[in-house]
Structures are given as C-alpha cells and as structure tokens.
Amino acid sequence: MLDQAITSVLVGGALSLVMSVPLVIHQYRRFGRLSAGRLAWTVLTVIYLTALIAYTLFPLPAMTEAFCAGRSREFLLNPVTYFADMARHLAGMSPMEALASWDVRQMVLNVALFVPLGLICREFMGWGPLRSLVTGFGVSLFIELTQFTGNWGLAPCPYRIADINDLMTNTAGTLVGIGIAALTPRLVADAGHLAARRGEARPVTRARRWLGMALDGIYWSWAFLLGMACGVVAWTGLHGLPMNARLDYGNEIQRWGLVGAVAAEFVIIAVPALVGSGASLGQRTVYLRPAPASRLRLVARAMVVGGAMCLVSNLQPVMTSLWTIAAVASVWFDTRGISGLITGCRIIDARSLDGEPARPAEEQADSGPAGGGGLVSLASRGDPASS
C-alpha cells in the first residue's frame, strides 16, 4: 500500500511537471493571469487520479495458466453477502480488534479513496452536489467494470472481484467529500470569476517577467529541436538515406541539423518583434508587451538577449550562459531587464492603454523579493476566493 502511494506521488508529480507549461499557458489565456490555487489543485488532481489507478488496478499478479484457471468472471451483486461475511469474520473480536481487522480497514479505505473525488468535483470543478455524486458513482462503476472484464480484455483473465459493495462505499466516499466541501470555506478561485476579470490590466512584477522569460526559453528550445529535425530531414531529402549515413556523413548531418535549429530559433525570436506589439512569445503568453516604440527599437530589444543567445550559443556557450544569467538577474533591479534598459523600451501589461505607464514591481507598496507580485499574489490579489 505504501509503495502504491509513493508511486502515485512520483508518477503524478512527473505528469504534472510535463503538463506544467500547457497548464500555465492555458491559465493565462483563459484567466489572464496565473492562479496558484487552481494550479495546485490541478497537480493534486493528477496525483489523485494516478493513486486511483494504482490502488484499483495494481499490483498485477503473475497471470499464469494456473492462476487464470482458478478465476471466474463474476460481479457480486448481493450487498448482503459482503456484510454477512464481515459479521462472520468479526465474530468474537473486541471492538479494537474489529476496528483493526482487514475487513473494516478495507471498507474504510474504499470510502476514503473517493473522498478526494467529491472535494475535487465540488471545490475545484465547481459542480453541483448531484453532478458530483453521479460522477463518483460513474467513476466507481467504470472501475468495477474494468475489474470485471479483466481491464477490458487487456489482461488474460479477471484478477480482481467486481463487487456492488465497492460501488456503494466508493459513492459514499464521494458523498463525504461533497459534505466536507460544503462545510469548509472555498479554497480556490472560481473559474468563472477569474475568467470574468481576464481583461483587467495587472501590475508588471518581477515574477511575471521571469515567467515570461522561462516560457521564451521553452519556446526557443522547442523551435531548436524542431529546426534540427527539419534540417536532418532536408539533408535526407537531398541525399536519400545511404548505408551507414550516421557514420560516414555524421558531421554533415549534424551541420544541417544545427543550421536548421539556429534558423528556426532565430525566426521564433525575430518574427514576433516584427509583428503586432513586438512582444516575444513568452511575453505575449503572460500578457506583457513593450510600451509603444518604433519597430526598429522593438527589433533591437528582441536581438539584445534572444538574438544574441541564438547567434552565439553554439560558438560561445559559456558567454551565452553568463549573458542569460545577467538578463534574468537584471529584472531584479528593473523590470525592463537588460533589453529594455539598452533600447529604452518599457514593459507594460498588454491590456493597458497605450499611454499608461509601466507599473514595475519596485513601484508597488510591498517591496518583497518578487516586488509584491509573486506567483501567489498574482493569483490572489483582489480575489478573496483564490489561494
């Protein structure tokens, strides 16, 4: 049981990490900001779903012919049988022994396993009690049918018993979760409330600038990998795929891939500077943009950090790393960053009026390490329901 819990946390955490960038992009495009509370609930939901799979389907037994010969496909539909067996097993036990018995622990686990689902449906998804309860029943029914069919025919034979009592206790657990959600204050901002305020301009904080930079780095990395693949494909298209191509033409293939990677990275840095507000893709994601400036200054701003990194990263990787660190660190002192300081471009919220001045973190009343506007405060400022 402990192994399943550890596996759920590790697998769920890994899945959440893989999903982190799409989640951040989704939240900014839907809500206009990052909601730390909803992000945390999403991570917990992923971990919970992996736990649900781990506890209901694993571990898999050794499904030999002898094992499968002793298994039958059966759905226990008589709820009385379960409680009759429990009464027989607990006969003669003291109350403490009965509470510590496997029969009682199994029943409590079946209830407890679905309590988080009731909380997720009510607290995070914002669904009504009936819809949440039906969801719990439906998820439990799906699990029981999965066990009844031997993982829908993927397993050689059913290895767990489908039982209507599990369906009842799981649904009861969902109901308990719904009740807990009704008795406790709401701990996460409502999606509708956040979406309604999507168009509001918000302060330009250090944390928000760093998040935009991180997203830019991810976008550039994706472009680099895609460009490298295109370069290799282009070489293959011109030369075919000769025998031992990797050994005999390795350096040539690598050069083509590198040229394609740098070209793709340069395009994804330069083109946004030539279009619309001139903001980078990462800045656009988090609703930031340079204050109105000439197109030449906007292109120069993009080239100061992104362009320089793209052009010299393979020739001077150490210098590129130092320049990247300097660019990130410069935001601590001024939210314009190195590119803005050199080119004279201010960074403002993309939803603010053209003439509205930037509101950097250092101008906020709270001068904490994130300028009073870290990721948590971005999710909660002006919204008592967020966390």
CSV table of N, CA, C and O in Angstrom, one decimal, residues 41 112 149 186 225 242 272-273 361 366 370 386:
chain,number,residue,atom,x,y,z
A,41,TRP,N,-4.4,22.8,-7.2
A,41,TRP,CA,-5.4,21.8,-7.3
A,41,TRP,C,-5.3,20.9,-8.5
A,41,TRP,O,-5.6,19.7,-8.4
A,112,ALA,N,-12.6,6.2,1.9
A,112,ALA,CA,-11.6,7.3,1.9
A,112,ALA,C,-11.1,7.5,0.6
A,112,ALA,O,-10.7,8.7,0.2
A,149,THR,N,-14.1,-7.1,-16.4
A,149,THR,CA,-13.7,-7.5,-17.7
A,149,THR,C,-12.2,-7.8,-17.9
A,149,THR,O,-11.8,-8.1,-19.0
A,186,ARG,N,-14.4,28.0,0.7
A,186,ARG,CA,-13.9,27.8,-0.6
A,186,ARG,C,-12.4,28.2,-0.7
A,186,ARG,O,-12.1,29.3,-0.3
A,225,LEU,N,14.7,22.3,-31.4
A,225,LEU,CA,14.6,20.8,-31.7
A,225,LEU,C,13.8,20.6,-33.0
A,225,LEU,O,14.2,19.7,-33.8
A,242,PRO,N,21.7,6.9,-47.4
A,242,PRO,CA,22.7,5.9,-47.8
A,242,PRO,C,23.1,5.0,-46.6
A,242,PRO,O,22.8,5.4,-45.5
A,272,PRO,N,8.2,37.6,-34.0
A,272,PRO,CA,7.3,38.3,-33.1
A,272,PRO,C,7.7,39.8,-32.9
A,272,PRO,O,6.8,40.6,-32.7
A,273,ALA,N,9.0,40.1,-33.0
A,273,ALA,CA,9.4,41.5,-32.9
A,273,ALA,C,8.9,42.4,-34.1
A,273,ALA,O,8.8,43.6,-34.0
A,361,ALA,N,7.5,46.1,-10.5
A,361,ALA,CA,7.3,45.6,-9.1
A,361,ALA,C,7.9,46.5,-8.1
A,361,ALA,O,7.3,46.6,-7.0
A,366,ASP,N,4.4,46.9,-1.5
A,366,ASP,CA,5.1,45.9,-0.8
A,366,ASP,C,6.4,45.6,-1.7
A,366,ASP,O,6.3,45.3,-2.8
A,370,ALA,N,9.7,39.5,-4.7
A,370,ALA,CA,9.0,39.4,-6.0
A,370,ALA,C,8.3,40.7,-6.3
A,370,ALA,O,7.4,40.8,-7.1
A,386,SER,N,-9.4,33.2,-4.0
A,386,SER,CA,-8.3,32.5,-4.5
A,386,SER,C,-7.3,32.2,-3.4
A,386,SER,O,-7.3,32.8,-2.4
